[in-house]
PDB file of C-alpha atoms and ligand atoms in Angstrom:
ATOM      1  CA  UNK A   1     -11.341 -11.394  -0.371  1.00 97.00           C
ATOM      2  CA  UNK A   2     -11.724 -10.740   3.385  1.00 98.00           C
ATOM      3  CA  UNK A   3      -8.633  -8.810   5.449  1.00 98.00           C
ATOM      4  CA  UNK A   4      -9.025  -8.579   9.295  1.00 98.00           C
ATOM      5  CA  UNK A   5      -6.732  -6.664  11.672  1.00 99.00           C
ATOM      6  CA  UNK A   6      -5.503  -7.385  14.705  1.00 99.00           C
ATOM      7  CA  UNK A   7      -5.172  -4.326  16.533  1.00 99.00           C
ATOM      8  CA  UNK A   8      -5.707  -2.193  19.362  1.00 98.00           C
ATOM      9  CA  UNK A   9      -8.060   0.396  17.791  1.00 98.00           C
ATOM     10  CA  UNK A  10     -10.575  -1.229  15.647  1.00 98.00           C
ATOM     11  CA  UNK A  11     -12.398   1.962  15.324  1.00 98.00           C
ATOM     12  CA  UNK A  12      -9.236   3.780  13.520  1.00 98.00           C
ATOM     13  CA  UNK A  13      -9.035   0.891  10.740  1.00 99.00           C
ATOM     14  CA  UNK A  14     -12.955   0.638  10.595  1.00 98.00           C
ATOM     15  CA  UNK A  15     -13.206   4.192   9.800  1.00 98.00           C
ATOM     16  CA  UNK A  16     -10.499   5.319   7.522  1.00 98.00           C
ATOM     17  CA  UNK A  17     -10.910   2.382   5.549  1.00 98.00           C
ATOM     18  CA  UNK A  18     -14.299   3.335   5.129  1.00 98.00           C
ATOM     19  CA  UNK A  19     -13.694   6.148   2.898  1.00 98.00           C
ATOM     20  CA  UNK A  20     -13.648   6.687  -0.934  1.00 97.00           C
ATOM     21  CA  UNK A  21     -12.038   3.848  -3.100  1.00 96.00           C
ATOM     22  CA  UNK A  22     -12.054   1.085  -0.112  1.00 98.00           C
ATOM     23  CA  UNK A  23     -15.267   2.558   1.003  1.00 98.00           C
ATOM     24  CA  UNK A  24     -17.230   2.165  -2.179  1.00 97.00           C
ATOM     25  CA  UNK A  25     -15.680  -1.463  -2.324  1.00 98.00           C
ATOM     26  CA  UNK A  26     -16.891  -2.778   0.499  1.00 98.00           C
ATOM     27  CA  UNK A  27     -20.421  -1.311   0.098  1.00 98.00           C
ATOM     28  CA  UNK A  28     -20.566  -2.990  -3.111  1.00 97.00           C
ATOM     29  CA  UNK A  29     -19.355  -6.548  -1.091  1.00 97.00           C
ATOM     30  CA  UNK A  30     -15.910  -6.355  -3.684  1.00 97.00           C
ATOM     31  CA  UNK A  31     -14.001  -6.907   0.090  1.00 98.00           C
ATOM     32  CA  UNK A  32     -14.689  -7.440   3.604  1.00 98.00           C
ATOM     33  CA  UNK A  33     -13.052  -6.164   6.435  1.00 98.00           C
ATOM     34  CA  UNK A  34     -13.222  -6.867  10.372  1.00 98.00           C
ATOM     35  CA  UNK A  35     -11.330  -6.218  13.251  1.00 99.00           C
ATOM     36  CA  UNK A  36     -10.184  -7.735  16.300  1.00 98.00           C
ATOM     37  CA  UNK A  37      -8.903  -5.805  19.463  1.00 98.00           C
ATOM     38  CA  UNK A  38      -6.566  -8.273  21.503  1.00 98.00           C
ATOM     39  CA  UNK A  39      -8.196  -6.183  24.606  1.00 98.00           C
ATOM     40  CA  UNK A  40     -11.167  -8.391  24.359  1.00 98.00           C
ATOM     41  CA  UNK A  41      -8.927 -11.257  24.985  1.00 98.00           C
ATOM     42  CA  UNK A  42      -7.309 -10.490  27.831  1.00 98.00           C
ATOM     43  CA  UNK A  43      -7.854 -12.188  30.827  1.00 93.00           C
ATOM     44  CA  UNK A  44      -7.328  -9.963  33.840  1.00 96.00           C
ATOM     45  CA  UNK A  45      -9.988  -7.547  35.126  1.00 96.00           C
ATOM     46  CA  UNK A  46      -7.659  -4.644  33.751  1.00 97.00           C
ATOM     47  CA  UNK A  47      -7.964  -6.360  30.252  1.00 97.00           C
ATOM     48  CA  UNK A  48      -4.227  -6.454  30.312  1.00 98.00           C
ATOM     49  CA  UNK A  49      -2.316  -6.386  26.890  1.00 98.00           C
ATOM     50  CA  UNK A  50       1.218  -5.384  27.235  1.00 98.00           C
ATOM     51  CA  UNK A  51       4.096  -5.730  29.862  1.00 98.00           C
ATOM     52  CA  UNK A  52       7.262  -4.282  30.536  1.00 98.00           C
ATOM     53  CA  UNK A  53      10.090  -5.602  28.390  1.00 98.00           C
ATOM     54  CA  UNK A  54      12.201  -8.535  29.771  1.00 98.00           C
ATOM     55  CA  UNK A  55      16.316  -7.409  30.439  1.00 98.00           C
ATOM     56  CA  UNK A  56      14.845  -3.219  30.635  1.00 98.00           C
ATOM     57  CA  UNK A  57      14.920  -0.972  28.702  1.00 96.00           C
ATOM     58  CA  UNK A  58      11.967   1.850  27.879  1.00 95.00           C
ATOM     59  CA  UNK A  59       8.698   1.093  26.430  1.00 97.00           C
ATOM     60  CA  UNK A  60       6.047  -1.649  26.531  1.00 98.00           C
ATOM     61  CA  UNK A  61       5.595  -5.156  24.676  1.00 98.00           C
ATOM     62  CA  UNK A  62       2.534  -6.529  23.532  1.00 98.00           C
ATOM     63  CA  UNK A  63       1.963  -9.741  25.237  1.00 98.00           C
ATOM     64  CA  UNK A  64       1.528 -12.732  22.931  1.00 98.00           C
ATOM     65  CA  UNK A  65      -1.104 -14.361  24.698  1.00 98.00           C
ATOM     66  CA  UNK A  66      -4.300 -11.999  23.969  1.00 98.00           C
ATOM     67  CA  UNK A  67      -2.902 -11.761  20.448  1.00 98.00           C
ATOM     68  CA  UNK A  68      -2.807 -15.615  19.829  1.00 98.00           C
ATOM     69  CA  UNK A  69      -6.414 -15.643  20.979  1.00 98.00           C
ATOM     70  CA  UNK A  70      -7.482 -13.120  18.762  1.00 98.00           C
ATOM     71  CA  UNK A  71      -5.780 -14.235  15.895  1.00 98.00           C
ATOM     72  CA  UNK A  72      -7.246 -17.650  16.492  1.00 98.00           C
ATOM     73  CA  UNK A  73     -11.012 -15.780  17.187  1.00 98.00           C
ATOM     74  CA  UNK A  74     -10.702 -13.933  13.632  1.00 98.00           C
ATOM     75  CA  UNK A  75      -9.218 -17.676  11.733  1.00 98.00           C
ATOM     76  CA  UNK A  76     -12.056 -19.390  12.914  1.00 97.00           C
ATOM     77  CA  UNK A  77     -14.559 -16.313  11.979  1.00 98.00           C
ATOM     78  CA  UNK A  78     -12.692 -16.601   8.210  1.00 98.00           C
ATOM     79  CA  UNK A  79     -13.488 -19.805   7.859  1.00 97.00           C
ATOM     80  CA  UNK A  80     -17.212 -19.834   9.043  1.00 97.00           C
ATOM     81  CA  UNK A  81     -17.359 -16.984   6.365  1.00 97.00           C
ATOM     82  CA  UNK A  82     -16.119 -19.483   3.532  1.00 97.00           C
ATOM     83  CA  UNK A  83     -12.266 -17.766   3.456  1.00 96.00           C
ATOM     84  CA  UNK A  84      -9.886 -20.328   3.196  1.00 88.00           C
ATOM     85  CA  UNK A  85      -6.023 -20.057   3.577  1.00 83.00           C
ATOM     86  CA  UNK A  86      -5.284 -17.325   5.804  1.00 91.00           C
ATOM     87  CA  UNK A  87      -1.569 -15.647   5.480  1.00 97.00           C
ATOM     88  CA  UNK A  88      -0.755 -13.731   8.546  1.00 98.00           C
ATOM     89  CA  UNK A  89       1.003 -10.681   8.022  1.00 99.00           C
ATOM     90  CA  UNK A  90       2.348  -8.454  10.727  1.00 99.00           C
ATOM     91  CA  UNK A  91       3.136  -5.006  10.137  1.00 99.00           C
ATOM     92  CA  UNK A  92       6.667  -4.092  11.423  1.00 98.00           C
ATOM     93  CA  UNK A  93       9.694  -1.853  10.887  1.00 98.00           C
ATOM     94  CA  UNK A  94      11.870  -4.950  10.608  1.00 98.00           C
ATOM     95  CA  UNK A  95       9.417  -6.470   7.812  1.00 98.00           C
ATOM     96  CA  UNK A  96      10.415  -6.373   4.007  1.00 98.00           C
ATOM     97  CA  UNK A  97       9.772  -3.057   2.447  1.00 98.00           C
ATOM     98  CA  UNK A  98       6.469  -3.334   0.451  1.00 98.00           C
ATOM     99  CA  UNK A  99       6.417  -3.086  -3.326  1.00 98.00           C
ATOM    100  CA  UNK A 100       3.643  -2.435  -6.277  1.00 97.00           C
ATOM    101  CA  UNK A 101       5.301  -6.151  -6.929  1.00 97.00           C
ATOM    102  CA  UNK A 102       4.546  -7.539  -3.786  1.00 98.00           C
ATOM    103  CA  UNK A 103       0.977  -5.554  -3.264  1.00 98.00           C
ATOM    104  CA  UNK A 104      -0.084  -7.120  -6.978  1.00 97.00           C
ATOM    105  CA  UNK A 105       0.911 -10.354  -5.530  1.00 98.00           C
ATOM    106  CA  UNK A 106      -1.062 -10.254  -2.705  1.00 98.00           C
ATOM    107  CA  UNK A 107      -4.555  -8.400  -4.885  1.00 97.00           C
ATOM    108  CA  UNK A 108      -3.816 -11.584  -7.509  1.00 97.00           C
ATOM    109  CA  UNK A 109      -5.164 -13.858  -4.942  1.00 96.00           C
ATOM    110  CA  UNK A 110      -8.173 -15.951  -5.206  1.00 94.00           C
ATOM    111  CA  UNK A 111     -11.880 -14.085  -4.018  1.00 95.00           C
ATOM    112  CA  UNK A 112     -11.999 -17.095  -1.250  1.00 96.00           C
ATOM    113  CA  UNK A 113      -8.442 -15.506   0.458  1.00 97.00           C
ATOM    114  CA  UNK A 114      -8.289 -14.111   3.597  1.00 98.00           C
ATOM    115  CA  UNK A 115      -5.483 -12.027   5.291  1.00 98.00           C
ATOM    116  CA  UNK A 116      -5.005 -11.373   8.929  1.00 98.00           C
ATOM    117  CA  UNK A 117      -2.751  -8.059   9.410  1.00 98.00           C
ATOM    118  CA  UNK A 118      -1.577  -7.349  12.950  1.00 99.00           C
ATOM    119  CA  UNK A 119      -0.918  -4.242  13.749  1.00 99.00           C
ATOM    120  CA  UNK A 120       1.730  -3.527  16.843  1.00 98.00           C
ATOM    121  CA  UNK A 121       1.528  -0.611  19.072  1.00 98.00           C
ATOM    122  CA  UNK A 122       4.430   0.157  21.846  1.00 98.00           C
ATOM    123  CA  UNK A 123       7.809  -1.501  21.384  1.00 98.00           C
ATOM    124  CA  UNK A 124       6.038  -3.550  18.982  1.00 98.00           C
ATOM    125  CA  UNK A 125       5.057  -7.410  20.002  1.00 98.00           C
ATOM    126  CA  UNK A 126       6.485 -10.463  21.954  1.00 98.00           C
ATOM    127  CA  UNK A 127       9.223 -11.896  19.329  1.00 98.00           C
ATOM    128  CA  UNK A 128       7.824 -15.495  19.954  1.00 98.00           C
ATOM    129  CA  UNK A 129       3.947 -14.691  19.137  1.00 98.00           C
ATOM    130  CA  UNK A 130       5.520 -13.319  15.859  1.00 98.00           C
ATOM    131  CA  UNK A 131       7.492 -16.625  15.130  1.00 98.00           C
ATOM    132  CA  UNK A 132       4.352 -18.726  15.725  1.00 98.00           C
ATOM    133  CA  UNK A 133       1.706 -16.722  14.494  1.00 98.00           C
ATOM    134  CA  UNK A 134       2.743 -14.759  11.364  1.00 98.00           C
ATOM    135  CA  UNK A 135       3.966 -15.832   7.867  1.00 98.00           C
ATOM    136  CA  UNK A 136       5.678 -12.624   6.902  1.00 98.00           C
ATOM    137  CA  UNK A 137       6.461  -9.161   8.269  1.00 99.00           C
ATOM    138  CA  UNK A 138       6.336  -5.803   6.205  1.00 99.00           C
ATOM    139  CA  UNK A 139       7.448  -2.568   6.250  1.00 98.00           C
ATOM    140  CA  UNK A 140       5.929   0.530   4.897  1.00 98.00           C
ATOM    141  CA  UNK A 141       9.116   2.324   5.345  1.00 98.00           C
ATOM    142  CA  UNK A 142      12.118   3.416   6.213  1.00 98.00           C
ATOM    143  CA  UNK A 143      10.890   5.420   9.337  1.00 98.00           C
ATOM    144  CA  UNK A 144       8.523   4.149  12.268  1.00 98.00           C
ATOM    145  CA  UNK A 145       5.351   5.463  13.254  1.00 98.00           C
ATOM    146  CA  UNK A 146       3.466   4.862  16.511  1.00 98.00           C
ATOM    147  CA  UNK A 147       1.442   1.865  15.109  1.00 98.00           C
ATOM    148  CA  UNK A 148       0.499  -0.699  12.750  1.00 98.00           C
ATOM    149  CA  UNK A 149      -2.680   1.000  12.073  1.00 99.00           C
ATOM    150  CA  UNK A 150      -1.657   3.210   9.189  1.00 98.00           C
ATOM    151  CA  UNK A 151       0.672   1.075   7.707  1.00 99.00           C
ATOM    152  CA  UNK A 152      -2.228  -1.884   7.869  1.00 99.00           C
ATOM    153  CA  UNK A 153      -4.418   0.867   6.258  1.00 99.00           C
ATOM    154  CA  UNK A 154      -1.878   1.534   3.781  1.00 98.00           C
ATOM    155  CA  UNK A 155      -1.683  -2.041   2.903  1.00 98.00           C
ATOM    156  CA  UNK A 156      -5.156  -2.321   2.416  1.00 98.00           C
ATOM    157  CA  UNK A 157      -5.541  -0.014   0.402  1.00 98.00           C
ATOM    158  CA  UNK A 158      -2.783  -0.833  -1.741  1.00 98.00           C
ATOM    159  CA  UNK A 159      -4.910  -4.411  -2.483  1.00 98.00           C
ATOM    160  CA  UNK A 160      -7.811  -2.986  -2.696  1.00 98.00           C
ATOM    161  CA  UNK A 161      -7.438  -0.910  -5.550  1.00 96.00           C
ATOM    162  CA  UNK A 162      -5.875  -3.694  -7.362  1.00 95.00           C
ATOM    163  CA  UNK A 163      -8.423  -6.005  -6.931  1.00 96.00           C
ATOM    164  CA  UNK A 164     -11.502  -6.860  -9.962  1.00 93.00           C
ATOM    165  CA  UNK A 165     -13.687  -3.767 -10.827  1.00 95.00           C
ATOM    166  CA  UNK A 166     -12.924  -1.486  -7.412  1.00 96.00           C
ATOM    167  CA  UNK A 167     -11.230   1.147  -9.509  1.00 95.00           C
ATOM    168  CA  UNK A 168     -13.537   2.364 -12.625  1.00 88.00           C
ATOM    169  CA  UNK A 169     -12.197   3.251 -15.931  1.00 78.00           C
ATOM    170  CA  UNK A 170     -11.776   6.890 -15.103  1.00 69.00           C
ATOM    171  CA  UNK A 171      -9.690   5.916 -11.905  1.00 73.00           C
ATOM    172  CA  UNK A 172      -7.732   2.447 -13.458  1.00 82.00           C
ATOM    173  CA  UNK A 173      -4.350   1.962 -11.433  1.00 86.00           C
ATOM    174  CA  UNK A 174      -2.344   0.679 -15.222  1.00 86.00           C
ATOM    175  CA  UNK A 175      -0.809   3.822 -15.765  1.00 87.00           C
ATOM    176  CA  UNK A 176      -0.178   4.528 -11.878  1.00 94.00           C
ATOM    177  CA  UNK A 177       3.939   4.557 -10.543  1.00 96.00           C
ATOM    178  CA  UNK A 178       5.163   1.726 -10.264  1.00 96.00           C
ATOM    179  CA  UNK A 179       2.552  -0.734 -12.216  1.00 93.00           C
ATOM    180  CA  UNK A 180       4.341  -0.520 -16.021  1.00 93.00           C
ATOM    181  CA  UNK A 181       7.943  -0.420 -14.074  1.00 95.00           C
ATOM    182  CA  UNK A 182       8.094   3.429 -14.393  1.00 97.00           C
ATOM    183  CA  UNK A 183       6.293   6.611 -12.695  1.00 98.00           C
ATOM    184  CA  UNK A 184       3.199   8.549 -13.757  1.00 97.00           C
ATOM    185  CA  UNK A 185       3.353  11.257 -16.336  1.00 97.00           C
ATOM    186  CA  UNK A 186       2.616  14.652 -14.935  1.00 97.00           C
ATOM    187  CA  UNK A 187      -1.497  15.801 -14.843  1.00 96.00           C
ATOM    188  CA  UNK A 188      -2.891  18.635 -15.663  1.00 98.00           C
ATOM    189  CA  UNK A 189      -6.571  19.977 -15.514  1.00 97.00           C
ATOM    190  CA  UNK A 190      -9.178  23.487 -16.167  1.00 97.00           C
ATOM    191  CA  UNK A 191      -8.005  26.045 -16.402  1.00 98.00           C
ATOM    192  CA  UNK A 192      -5.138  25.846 -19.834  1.00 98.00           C
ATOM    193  CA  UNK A 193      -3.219  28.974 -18.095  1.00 98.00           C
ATOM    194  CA  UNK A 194      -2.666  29.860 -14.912  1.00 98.00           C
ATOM    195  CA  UNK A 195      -0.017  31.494 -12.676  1.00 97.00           C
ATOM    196  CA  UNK A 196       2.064  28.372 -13.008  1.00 96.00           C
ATOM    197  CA  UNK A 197       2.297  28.471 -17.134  1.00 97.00           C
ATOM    198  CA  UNK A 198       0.032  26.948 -19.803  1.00 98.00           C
ATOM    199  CA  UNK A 199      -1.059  23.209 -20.350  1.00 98.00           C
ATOM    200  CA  UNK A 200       1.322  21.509 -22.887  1.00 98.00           C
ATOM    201  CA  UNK A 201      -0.451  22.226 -26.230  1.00 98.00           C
ATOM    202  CA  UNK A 202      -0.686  18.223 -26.658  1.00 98.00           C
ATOM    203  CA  UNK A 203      -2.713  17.547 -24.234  1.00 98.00           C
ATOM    204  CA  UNK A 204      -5.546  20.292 -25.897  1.00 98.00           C
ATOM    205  CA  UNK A 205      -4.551  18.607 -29.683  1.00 98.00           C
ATOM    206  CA  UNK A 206      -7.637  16.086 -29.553  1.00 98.00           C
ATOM    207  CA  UNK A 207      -4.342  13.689 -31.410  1.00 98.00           C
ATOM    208  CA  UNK A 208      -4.643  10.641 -28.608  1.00 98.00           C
ATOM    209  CA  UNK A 209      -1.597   9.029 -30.296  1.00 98.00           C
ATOM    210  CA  UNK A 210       0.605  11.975 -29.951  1.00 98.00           C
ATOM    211  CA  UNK A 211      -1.115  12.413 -26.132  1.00 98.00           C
ATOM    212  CA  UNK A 212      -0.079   8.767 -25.143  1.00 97.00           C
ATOM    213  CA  UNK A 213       3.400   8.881 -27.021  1.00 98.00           C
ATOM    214  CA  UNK A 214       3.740  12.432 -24.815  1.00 98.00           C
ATOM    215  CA  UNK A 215       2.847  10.635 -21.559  1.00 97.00           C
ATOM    216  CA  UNK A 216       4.952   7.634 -21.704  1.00 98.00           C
ATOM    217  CA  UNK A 217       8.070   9.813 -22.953  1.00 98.00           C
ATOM    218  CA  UNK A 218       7.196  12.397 -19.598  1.00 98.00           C
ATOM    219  CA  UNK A 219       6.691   9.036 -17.569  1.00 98.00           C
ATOM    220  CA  UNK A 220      10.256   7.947 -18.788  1.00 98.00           C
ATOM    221  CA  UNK A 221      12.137  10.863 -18.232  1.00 98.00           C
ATOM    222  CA  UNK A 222      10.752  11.845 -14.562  1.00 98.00           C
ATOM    223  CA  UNK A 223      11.510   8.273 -13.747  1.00 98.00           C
ATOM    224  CA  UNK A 224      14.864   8.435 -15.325  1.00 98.00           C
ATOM    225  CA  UNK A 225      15.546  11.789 -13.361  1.00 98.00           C
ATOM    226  CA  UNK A 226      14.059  11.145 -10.254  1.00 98.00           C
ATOM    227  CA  UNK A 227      13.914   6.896  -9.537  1.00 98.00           C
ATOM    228  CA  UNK A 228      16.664   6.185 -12.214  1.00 98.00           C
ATOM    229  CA  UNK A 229      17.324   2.217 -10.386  1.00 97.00           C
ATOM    230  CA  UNK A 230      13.883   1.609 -11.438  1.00 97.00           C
ATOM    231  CA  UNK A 231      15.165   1.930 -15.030  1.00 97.00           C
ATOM    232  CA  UNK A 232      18.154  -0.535 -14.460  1.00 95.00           C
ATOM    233  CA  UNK A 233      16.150  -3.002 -13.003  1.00 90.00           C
ATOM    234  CA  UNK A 234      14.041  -3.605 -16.258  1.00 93.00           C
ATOM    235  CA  UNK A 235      14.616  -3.735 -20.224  1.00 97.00           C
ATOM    236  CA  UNK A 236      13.298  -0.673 -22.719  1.00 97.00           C
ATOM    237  CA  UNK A 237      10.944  -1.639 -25.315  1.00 98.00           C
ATOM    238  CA  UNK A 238      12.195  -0.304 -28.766  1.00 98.00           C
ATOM    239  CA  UNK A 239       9.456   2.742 -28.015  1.00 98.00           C
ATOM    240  CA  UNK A 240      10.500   3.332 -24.403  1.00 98.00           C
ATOM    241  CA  UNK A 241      14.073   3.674 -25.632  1.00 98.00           C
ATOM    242  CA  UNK A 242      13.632   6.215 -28.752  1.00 98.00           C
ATOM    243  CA  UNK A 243      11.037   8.275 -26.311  1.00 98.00           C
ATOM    244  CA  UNK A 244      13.518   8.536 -23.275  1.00 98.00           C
ATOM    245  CA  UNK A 245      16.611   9.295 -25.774  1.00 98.00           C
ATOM    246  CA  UNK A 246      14.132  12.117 -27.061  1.00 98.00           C
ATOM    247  CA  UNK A 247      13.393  13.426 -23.282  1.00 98.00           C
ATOM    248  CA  UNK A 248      17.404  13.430 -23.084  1.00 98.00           C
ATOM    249  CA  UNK A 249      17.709  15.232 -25.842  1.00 98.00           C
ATOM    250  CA  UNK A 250      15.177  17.734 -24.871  1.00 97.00           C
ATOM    251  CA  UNK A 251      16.450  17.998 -21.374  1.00 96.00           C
ATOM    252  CA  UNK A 252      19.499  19.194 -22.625  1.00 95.00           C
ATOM    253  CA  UNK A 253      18.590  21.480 -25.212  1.00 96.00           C
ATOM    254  CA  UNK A 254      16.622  23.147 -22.131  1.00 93.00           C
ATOM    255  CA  UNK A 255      19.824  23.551 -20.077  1.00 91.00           C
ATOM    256  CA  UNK A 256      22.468  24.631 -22.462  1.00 88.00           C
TER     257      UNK A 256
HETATM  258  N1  SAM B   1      10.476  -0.399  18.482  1.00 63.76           N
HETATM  259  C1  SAM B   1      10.022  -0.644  17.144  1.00 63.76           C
HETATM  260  C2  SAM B   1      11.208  -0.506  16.192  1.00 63.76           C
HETATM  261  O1  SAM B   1      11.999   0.392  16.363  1.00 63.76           O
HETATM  262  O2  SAM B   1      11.290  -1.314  15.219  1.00 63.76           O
HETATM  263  C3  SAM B   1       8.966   0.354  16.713  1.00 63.76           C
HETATM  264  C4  SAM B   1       7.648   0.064  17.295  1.00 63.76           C
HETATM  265  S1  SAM B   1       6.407   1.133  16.630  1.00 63.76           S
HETATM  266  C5  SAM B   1       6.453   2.482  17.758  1.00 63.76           C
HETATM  267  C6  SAM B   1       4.910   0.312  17.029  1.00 63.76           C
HETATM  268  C7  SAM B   1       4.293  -0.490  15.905  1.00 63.76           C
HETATM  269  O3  SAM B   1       4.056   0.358  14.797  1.00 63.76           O
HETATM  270  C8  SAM B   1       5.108  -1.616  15.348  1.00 63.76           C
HETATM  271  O4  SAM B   1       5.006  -2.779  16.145  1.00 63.76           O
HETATM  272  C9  SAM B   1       4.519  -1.802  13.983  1.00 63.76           C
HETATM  273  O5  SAM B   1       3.350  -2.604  14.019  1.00 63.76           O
HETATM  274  C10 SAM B   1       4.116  -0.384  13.593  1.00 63.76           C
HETATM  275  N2  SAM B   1       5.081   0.276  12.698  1.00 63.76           N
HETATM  276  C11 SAM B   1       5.843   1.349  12.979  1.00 63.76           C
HETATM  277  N3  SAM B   1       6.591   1.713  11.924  1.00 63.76           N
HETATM  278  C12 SAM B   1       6.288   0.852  10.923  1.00 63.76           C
HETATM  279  C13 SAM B   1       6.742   0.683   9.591  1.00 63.76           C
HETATM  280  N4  SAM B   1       7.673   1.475   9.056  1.00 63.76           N
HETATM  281  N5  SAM B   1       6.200  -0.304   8.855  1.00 63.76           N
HETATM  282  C14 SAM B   1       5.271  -1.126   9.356  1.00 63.76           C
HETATM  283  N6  SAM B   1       4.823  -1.026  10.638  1.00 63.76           N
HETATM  284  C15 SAM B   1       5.317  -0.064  11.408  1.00 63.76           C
END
């Protein structure tokens, strides 16, 4: 798989996303990454690549035209590479909110796929490069930030780890939020007391049925207390519905 961005400061996407898991995947050639900064594009001696926004108003739009020719520069580079169908994906406050569901879509893709993320920066990009160029905005969020840069980093991520043999055993994403339909159990590690109480004895018991029964019932209930919609938007196994009647049970004991 090869992702490039789009965006006005390669540098930023080069290095954060050359650290730890994404790092250690594209050493080992599990994903390539390149970057294209519209700058280079731009046709004016002041390398020109935004413009005040038509009707007023504060701010600065990206102009379409050094985008288009950068998103066209990093196609053709794709397919020289061997990367066939390209999706486009620009990053965006108005996109749809990203899910595990649509993030293990996206990592399910073939190893020939290639993704092209752009990233805005100001007031965000000329409406009519997005409705030529791009097959589908995202959102990382309810909030905005100052870029596409982190939430293109974000994204990346969020593939990456999903992809073929980037995580190893000790790091696999199956039991991470969101992947079974639930949230993580709580961790613990050295040392069994501390000022915050002891490990719970199962975890020291050795028993690795009782330890996984005790992890999917904590996994339940913290979803169930904390995300409960993510509970109504699925059907219980027979196990997930005695362990999360027990963690009921419990929690109430605890409070009466
Ligand atoms: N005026 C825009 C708005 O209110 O929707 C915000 C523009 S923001 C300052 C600049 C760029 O940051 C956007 O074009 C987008 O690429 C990125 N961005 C900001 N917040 C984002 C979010 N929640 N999800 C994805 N991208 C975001």
């Amino acid at each position: 798989m090869r992702i490039d961005v789009v965006t006005l400061f390669p540098e930023m996407v080069e290095h954060a996303a050359a650290f730890g898991v994404t790092g250690r995947a594209l050493e080992r050639g599990l994903w390539r990454l390149g970057t294209w900064n519209p700058r280079d594009f731009a046709t004016d001696s002041y390398r020109t690549v935004d413009d005040r926004p038509y009707g007023g108003g504060p701010g600065m739009v990206m102009l379409a035209e050094p985008l288009a020719k950068a998103l066209a520069a990093a196609r053709a580079t794709q397919h020289d590479d061997g990367f066939g169908a390209t999706r486009t994906i620009c990053l965006s406050p108005a996109g749809a909110p990203l899910t595990h569901a649509r993030v293990a879509e996206l990592a399910a893709a073939g190893d020939g796929t290639a993704y092209l993320l752009v990233a805005g920066r100001y007031e965000g990009i000329d409406e009519r490069l997005v409705q030529r160029e791009v097959d589908e905005e995202i959102s990382i969020g309810d909030f905005v930030v100052s870029g596409g840069e982190l939430p293109a980093l974000m994204l990346i991520d969020a593939i990456v780890r999903q992809r073929p043999g980037v995580l190893n055993d000790a790091e696999s994403a199956v039991q991470d939020s969101f992947v079974g339909g639930r949230l993580d159990c709580p961790h613990y590690t050295r040392p069994e007391q501390d000022a915050g109480g002891k490990v719970p004895d199962v975890l020291l018991s050795g028993n690795h049925a009782a330890i996984r029964r005790w992890r999917l019932k904590q996994a339940l209930g913290r979803t169930w207390e904390r995300r409960p919609e993510m509970l109504r938007h699925r059907a219980l196994s027979n196990e997930e519905t005695t362990l999360l009647a027990e963690y009921q049970r419990e929690r109430q004991q605890v409070q009466q």
